[in-house]
CSV table of C-alpha atoms and ligand atoms in Angstrom, one decimal:
chain,number,residue,atom,x,y,z
A,1,MET,CA,5.8,-19.7,5.6
A,2,THR,CA,8.6,-20.8,7.9
A,3,ILE,CA,7.7,-21.0,11.5
A,4,ASP,CA,10.4,-19.3,13.5
A,5,LYS,CA,8.8,-19.0,16.9
A,6,ILE,CA,7.1,-21.5,19.2
A,7,SER,CA,5.8,-21.6,22.7
A,8,LEU,CA,6.6,-24.6,24.8
A,9,GLY,CA,5.1,-24.4,28.3
A,10,GLN,CA,7.1,-21.8,30.2
A,11,PHE,CA,9.5,-21.2,27.3
A,12,GLU,CA,9.5,-19.2,24.2
A,13,ILE,CA,11.8,-20.6,21.5
A,14,PHE,CA,13.0,-18.6,18.5
A,15,GLY,CA,14.7,-19.7,15.3
A,16,LEU,CA,17.7,-17.5,14.5
A,17,ARG,CA,19.8,-17.6,11.3
A,18,ASP,CA,23.4,-16.7,10.9
A,19,GLY,CA,23.1,-17.3,7.1
A,20,PHE,CA,23.7,-20.0,4.5
A,21,PHE,CA,26.6,-22.0,3.2
A,22,TYR,CA,27.2,-24.6,0.6
A,23,LEU,CA,28.6,-28.2,1.1
A,24,ASP,CA,29.1,-31.1,-1.3
A,25,GLY,CA,25.8,-32.9,-1.7
A,26,GLY,CA,27.4,-36.3,-1.8
A,27,ALA,CA,29.2,-35.7,1.5
A,28,MET,CA,26.0,-34.5,3.1
A,29,PHE,CA,24.0,-37.6,2.2
A,30,GLY,CA,26.7,-40.4,2.6
A,31,VAL,CA,25.7,-43.6,1.0
A,32,VAL,CA,22.4,-42.4,-0.4
A,33,PRO,CA,22.7,-42.0,-4.2
A,34,LYS,CA,22.3,-38.5,-5.8
A,35,THR,CA,19.3,-39.7,-7.8
A,36,LEU,CA,17.5,-39.9,-4.5
A,37,TRP,CA,18.8,-36.9,-2.5
A,38,GLU,CA,18.7,-34.4,-5.4
A,39,LYS,CA,14.9,-34.5,-5.5
A,40,LYS,CA,15.0,-32.9,-2.0
A,41,PHE,CA,18.1,-30.8,-2.4
A,42,PRO,CA,19.0,-29.7,-6.0
A,43,ALA,CA,22.8,-29.4,-6.4
A,44,ASP,CA,24.6,-26.4,-8.0
A,45,GLU,CA,27.1,-26.7,-10.8
A,46,ARG,CA,29.8,-27.6,-8.2
A,47,ASN,CA,27.6,-30.4,-6.8
A,48,ARG,CA,27.0,-28.4,-3.7
A,49,ILE,CA,23.7,-27.9,-1.8
A,50,LYS,CA,22.6,-24.9,0.1
A,51,LEU,CA,22.4,-25.3,3.8
A,52,ALA,CA,21.3,-23.0,6.6
A,53,LEU,CA,23.2,-22.0,9.7
A,54,ASN,CA,20.3,-22.2,12.3
A,55,SER,CA,20.5,-21.3,15.9
A,56,ILE,CA,17.7,-21.3,18.5
A,57,LEU,CA,17.2,-18.8,21.3
A,58,ILE,CA,15.5,-20.2,24.4
A,59,LYS,CA,13.7,-17.7,26.6
A,60,ARG,CA,12.2,-18.3,30.0
A,61,GLY,CA,11.4,-15.1,32.0
A,62,THR,CA,14.5,-13.0,31.5
A,63,ALA,CA,16.9,-15.9,31.1
A,64,LEU,CA,18.3,-16.4,27.6
A,65,ILE,CA,20.1,-19.5,26.2
A,66,LEU,CA,21.6,-19.5,22.7
A,67,VAL,CA,22.2,-22.8,21.0
A,68,GLU,CA,24.8,-22.7,18.3
A,69,THR,CA,26.5,-19.6,16.9
A,70,GLY,CA,26.7,-20.3,13.2
A,71,ILE,CA,29.8,-19.7,11.1
A,72,GLY,CA,30.8,-16.3,12.4
A,73,SER,CA,32.1,-13.4,10.4
A,74,ASP,CA,35.8,-13.0,11.0
A,75,LEU,CA,36.8,-15.7,8.5
A,76,ASP,CA,39.5,-15.7,5.9
A,77,PRO,CA,37.9,-14.4,2.6
A,78,LYS,CA,39.2,-17.6,0.8
A,79,PHE,CA,37.3,-19.7,3.3
A,80,PHE,CA,34.2,-17.6,2.9
A,81,ASP,CA,34.4,-17.9,-0.8
A,82,TYR,CA,35.0,-21.7,-0.7
A,83,TYR,CA,31.8,-22.3,1.2
A,84,SER,CA,30.0,-19.4,-0.6
A,85,VAL,CA,28.9,-18.1,2.8
A,86,GLU,CA,25.8,-15.8,2.7
A,87,LYS,CA,25.4,-13.8,5.9
A,88,ILE,CA,21.7,-13.4,5.7
A,89,PRO,CA,20.6,-12.1,8.2
A,90,GLY,CA,23.6,-12.9,10.5
A,91,LEU,CA,23.3,-14.2,14.0
A,92,VAL,CA,23.7,-10.9,16.0
A,93,PRO,CA,21.4,-8.9,13.6
A,94,SER,CA,18.7,-11.6,14.0
A,95,LEU,CA,19.1,-11.5,17.8
A,96,GLN,CA,18.8,-7.7,17.7
A,97,LYS,CA,15.7,-7.9,15.6
A,98,LEU,CA,14.1,-9.7,18.5
A,99,GLY,CA,15.1,-6.8,20.8
A,100,TYR,CA,18.1,-8.5,22.5
A,101,GLN,CA,21.8,-7.6,22.6
A,102,VAL,CA,24.9,-9.8,22.9
A,103,ASP,CA,25.2,-8.9,26.6
A,104,ASP,CA,21.7,-10.4,27.3
A,105,ILE,CA,22.8,-14.0,26.6
A,106,ASP,CA,23.3,-16.1,29.8
A,107,PHE,CA,24.4,-19.4,28.2
A,108,VAL,CA,25.8,-20.4,24.8
A,109,ILE,CA,25.6,-24.1,24.0
A,110,ASN,CA,27.6,-25.7,21.2
A,111,THR,CA,26.5,-29.2,20.1
A,112,HIS,CA,30.1,-29.7,19.0
A,113,LEU,CA,33.0,-27.5,17.9
A,114,HIS,CA,33.0,-27.7,14.1
A,115,PHE,CA,33.4,-24.2,12.6
A,116,ASP,CA,29.8,-24.1,11.3
A,117,HIS,CA,28.4,-24.6,14.8
A,118,CYS,CA,30.6,-22.3,16.9
A,119,GLY,CA,32.0,-19.8,14.4
A,120,GLY,CA,30.1,-16.9,16.1
A,121,ASN,CA,31.3,-17.8,19.6
A,122,THR,CA,34.0,-15.2,19.1
A,123,CYS,CA,34.5,-12.0,17.1
A,124,LYS,CA,37.3,-9.5,16.5
A,125,ASN,CA,37.7,-6.5,18.8
A,126,GLU,CA,39.0,-3.1,17.7
A,127,LYS,CA,42.6,-4.4,18.0
A,128,GLY,CA,41.8,-7.3,15.8
A,129,GLU,CA,42.0,-9.8,18.6
A,130,ASP,CA,39.5,-12.7,18.9
A,131,VAL,CA,37.2,-12.2,21.9
A,132,PRO,CA,34.0,-13.8,23.1
A,133,THR,CA,30.9,-12.4,21.2
A,134,PHE,CA,28.7,-12.9,24.3
A,135,PRO,CA,30.7,-11.4,27.1
A,136,LYS,CA,28.3,-12.3,30.0
A,137,ALA,CA,27.5,-15.9,28.9
A,138,LYS,CA,28.8,-19.2,30.1
A,139,TYR,CA,29.7,-21.4,27.1
A,140,ILE,CA,28.6,-25.0,27.6
A,141,ILE,CA,30.8,-27.5,25.8
A,142,GLN,CA,31.4,-31.2,26.3
A,143,LYS,CA,34.8,-31.9,27.8
A,144,GLY,CA,35.5,-34.7,25.4
A,145,GLU,CA,34.6,-32.5,22.4
A,146,TRP,CA,36.9,-29.8,23.7
A,147,GLU,CA,39.8,-32.2,24.1
A,148,TYR,CA,39.2,-33.7,20.6
A,149,ALA,CA,39.0,-30.2,19.0
A,150,LEU,CA,42.4,-29.4,20.3
A,151,HIS,CA,43.8,-32.6,18.9
A,152,PRO,CA,41.8,-33.6,15.8
A,153,THR,CA,43.0,-36.2,13.3
A,154,GLU,CA,44.2,-35.4,9.8
A,155,ARG,CA,40.7,-36.3,8.4
A,156,ASP,CA,38.8,-33.7,10.4
A,157,GLU,CA,41.4,-31.1,11.3
A,158,PRO,CA,39.9,-28.6,8.7
A,159,SER,CA,36.6,-28.6,10.7
A,160,TYR,CA,38.1,-27.2,13.9
A,161,LEU,CA,39.3,-23.5,14.1
A,162,THR,CA,40.8,-22.8,17.5
A,163,SER,CA,40.0,-19.0,17.2
A,164,ASN,CA,36.3,-20.1,17.6
A,165,PHE,CA,36.8,-21.5,21.0
A,166,LEU,CA,40.2,-20.9,22.7
A,167,PRO,CA,39.3,-17.2,23.5
A,168,VAL,CA,36.2,-18.4,25.4
A,169,GLU,CA,38.6,-20.2,27.8
A,170,ARG,CA,41.0,-17.3,27.9
A,171,TYR,CA,38.2,-15.0,29.1
A,172,GLY,CA,37.0,-17.4,31.8
A,173,LEU,CA,33.7,-18.1,30.1
A,174,LEU,CA,34.2,-21.8,29.4
A,175,GLN,CA,32.1,-24.3,31.3
A,176,LEU,CA,33.0,-27.9,30.3
A,177,VAL,CA,30.5,-30.6,31.1
A,178,ASP,CA,31.0,-34.3,30.9
A,179,GLY,CA,27.9,-36.2,29.9
A,180,ASN,CA,24.2,-35.3,30.3
A,181,ARG,CA,23.5,-32.2,32.4
A,182,GLU,CA,20.7,-29.9,33.3
A,183,ILE,CA,21.9,-26.4,32.4
A,184,SER,CA,18.9,-24.6,33.8
A,185,GLU,CA,15.5,-25.8,34.8
A,186,GLY,CA,14.0,-27.7,31.9
A,187,VAL,CA,17.0,-27.4,29.7
A,188,GLU,CA,19.3,-30.4,29.4
A,189,VAL,CA,22.2,-31.3,27.2
A,190,ILE,CA,22.3,-34.9,26.2
A,191,ILE,CA,25.2,-36.8,24.7
A,192,VAL,CA,24.3,-38.3,21.3
A,193,PRO,CA,27.5,-39.7,19.7
A,194,GLY,CA,27.8,-40.4,16.0
A,195,HIS,CA,28.7,-37.2,14.2
A,196,THR,CA,31.6,-36.9,16.8
A,197,SER,CA,32.2,-39.0,19.8
A,198,ARG,CA,30.9,-36.4,22.3
A,199,HIS,CA,28.3,-34.6,20.1
A,200,GLN,CA,25.5,-33.3,22.3
A,201,CYS,CA,21.8,-32.5,21.6
A,202,LEU,CA,19.6,-30.3,23.7
A,203,LYS,CA,16.2,-31.1,25.3
A,204,VAL,CA,13.9,-28.5,26.5
A,205,SER,CA,10.9,-29.7,28.6
A,206,SER,CA,8.0,-27.8,30.2
A,207,GLU,CA,4.5,-28.6,31.2
A,208,GLY,CA,4.6,-32.0,29.4
A,209,LYS,CA,5.9,-30.6,26.1
A,210,THR,CA,9.4,-31.3,24.7
A,211,LEU,CA,11.6,-29.7,22.1
A,212,PHE,CA,14.7,-31.6,20.9
A,213,PHE,CA,17.5,-29.7,19.1
A,214,LEU,CA,19.1,-32.3,16.8
A,215,GLY,CA,22.5,-30.7,16.0
A,216,ASP,CA,24.2,-32.8,13.4
A,217,LEU,CA,22.4,-36.0,14.4
A,218,VAL,CA,19.8,-35.1,11.7
A,219,PRO,CA,21.0,-31.9,10.0
A,220,THR,CA,18.0,-31.2,7.8
A,221,SER,CA,14.4,-32.6,7.4
A,222,ALA,CA,15.7,-34.4,4.3
A,223,HIS,CA,17.9,-36.5,6.6
A,224,ILE,CA,15.1,-38.0,8.5
A,225,GLY,CA,15.4,-41.4,6.6
A,226,LEU,CA,17.5,-43.8,8.6
A,227,SER,CA,20.2,-44.3,5.9
A,228,TYR,CA,20.5,-40.5,5.3
A,229,ILE,CA,23.7,-40.0,7.3
A,230,MET,CA,26.5,-37.6,6.5
A,231,SER,CA,29.9,-38.8,5.3
A,232,TYR,CA,31.4,-36.4,7.8
A,233,ASP,CA,30.1,-38.6,10.7
A,234,LEU,CA,33.0,-40.3,12.6
A,235,PHE,CA,30.7,-43.1,13.9
A,236,PRO,CA,27.9,-43.6,11.3
A,237,GLN,CA,26.6,-46.8,13.0
A,238,GLU,CA,26.1,-44.9,16.2
A,239,THR,CA,24.3,-42.1,14.3
A,240,LEU,CA,21.9,-44.8,12.9
A,241,GLN,CA,21.2,-46.3,16.4
A,242,ASN,CA,20.6,-42.9,17.9
A,243,LYS,CA,18.3,-41.8,15.1
A,244,LYS,CA,16.1,-44.9,15.8
A,245,LYS,CA,16.3,-44.4,19.6
A,246,PHE,CA,15.4,-40.7,19.6
A,247,TYR,CA,12.7,-41.0,16.8
A,248,GLU,CA,10.8,-43.6,18.9
A,249,GLN,CA,10.9,-41.4,21.9
A,250,ALA,CA,10.0,-38.3,19.8
A,251,ILE,CA,6.9,-40.1,18.4
A,252,ASP,CA,5.8,-41.5,21.7
A,253,GLU,CA,6.1,-38.2,23.5
A,254,ASP,CA,5.1,-35.9,20.6
A,255,TRP,CA,8.4,-33.9,20.6
A,256,ILE,CA,9.0,-30.9,18.4
A,257,LEU,CA,12.4,-31.3,16.6
A,258,ALA,CA,14.7,-28.4,15.7
A,259,PHE,CA,17.0,-28.6,12.7
A,260,ASN,CA,20.5,-27.1,12.6
A,261,HIS,CA,21.0,-26.8,8.8
A,262,ASP,CA,17.6,-26.9,7.2
A,263,PRO,CA,17.0,-23.8,4.9
A,264,GLU,CA,13.2,-24.2,5.1
A,265,HIS,CA,12.3,-25.6,8.5
A,266,PHE,CA,13.6,-24.6,11.9
A,267,PHE,CA,11.1,-27.0,13.5
A,268,GLY,CA,9.1,-30.1,12.7
A,269,LYS,CA,8.1,-33.5,13.8
A,270,VAL,CA,8.9,-37.1,12.9
A,271,LYS,CA,6.2,-39.6,12.1
A,272,LYS,CA,6.3,-43.3,11.3
A,273,VAL,CA,4.3,-44.2,8.2
A,274,LYS,CA,4.3,-47.9,6.9
A,275,ASN,CA,7.4,-48.6,9.0
A,276,LYS,CA,9.3,-45.6,7.6
A,277,TYR,CA,10.2,-42.4,9.4
A,278,THR,CA,9.1,-39.3,7.7
A,279,PHE,CA,9.2,-35.6,8.3
A,280,GLU,CA,6.1,-33.6,9.2
A,281,PRO,CA,6.2,-29.8,9.1
A,282,LEU,CA,4.6,-27.8,11.9
A,283,LEU,CA,1.4,-26.2,10.9
B,1,ZN,ZN1,29.6,-30.9,12.4
């Protein structure tokens, strides 16, 4: 059974799911040959693999922090069809199932601004305008990522949809940060370049325990192996160095890892067995 809730010292952390979507398996595993990755992720007839859109909700007392907002729901039907998006259960419904409403969220954190990480930042109002989904939240985004998202290159332009993030600024909810920053006690964003130059991960620490939200540094548990790096990454060598750096720390300090795109595991750990890093599910 998938573990979707953990206690971490003073925090409770819940796995939420906006749904699933499909991406090309080759692009998801970079230089790793299909004969290796398809054992972990079988491809469909279009060579695509099924990925999840995972968020986490961090609760301490009455304070609520939402990390990632999935793909959203106000997308062009053609786009929805292209990625075969399945909104099961949907981010807001999964939040409501826990007894919370969109007004309850204090902070929204995006690891970066690709459409599958910040799609639910905004939604359409009755007039059909894009407005922030979480009207009382501060949205924490890296300054460099924000600037890049407004001026992407030809190669990654399709990954950025301004309707996901410009309304956040328009409504005064944007809080740009530059580098590592403590957002609230025990919750810190950490710059981890590789996927994009200002991609950030999230570290939650309490009473000697740590959870690390990986974002697109390691999108699924099948990407734990060092060479399993997405073709989408702008700086794959930096991804590699950061995987090694954070795995060593994670092993030394017994961190729980949280996965952004894993359809089976919200959480898990990394272990080193015979000099190779492997995934270990939480029991
Ligand atoms: Zn991404």
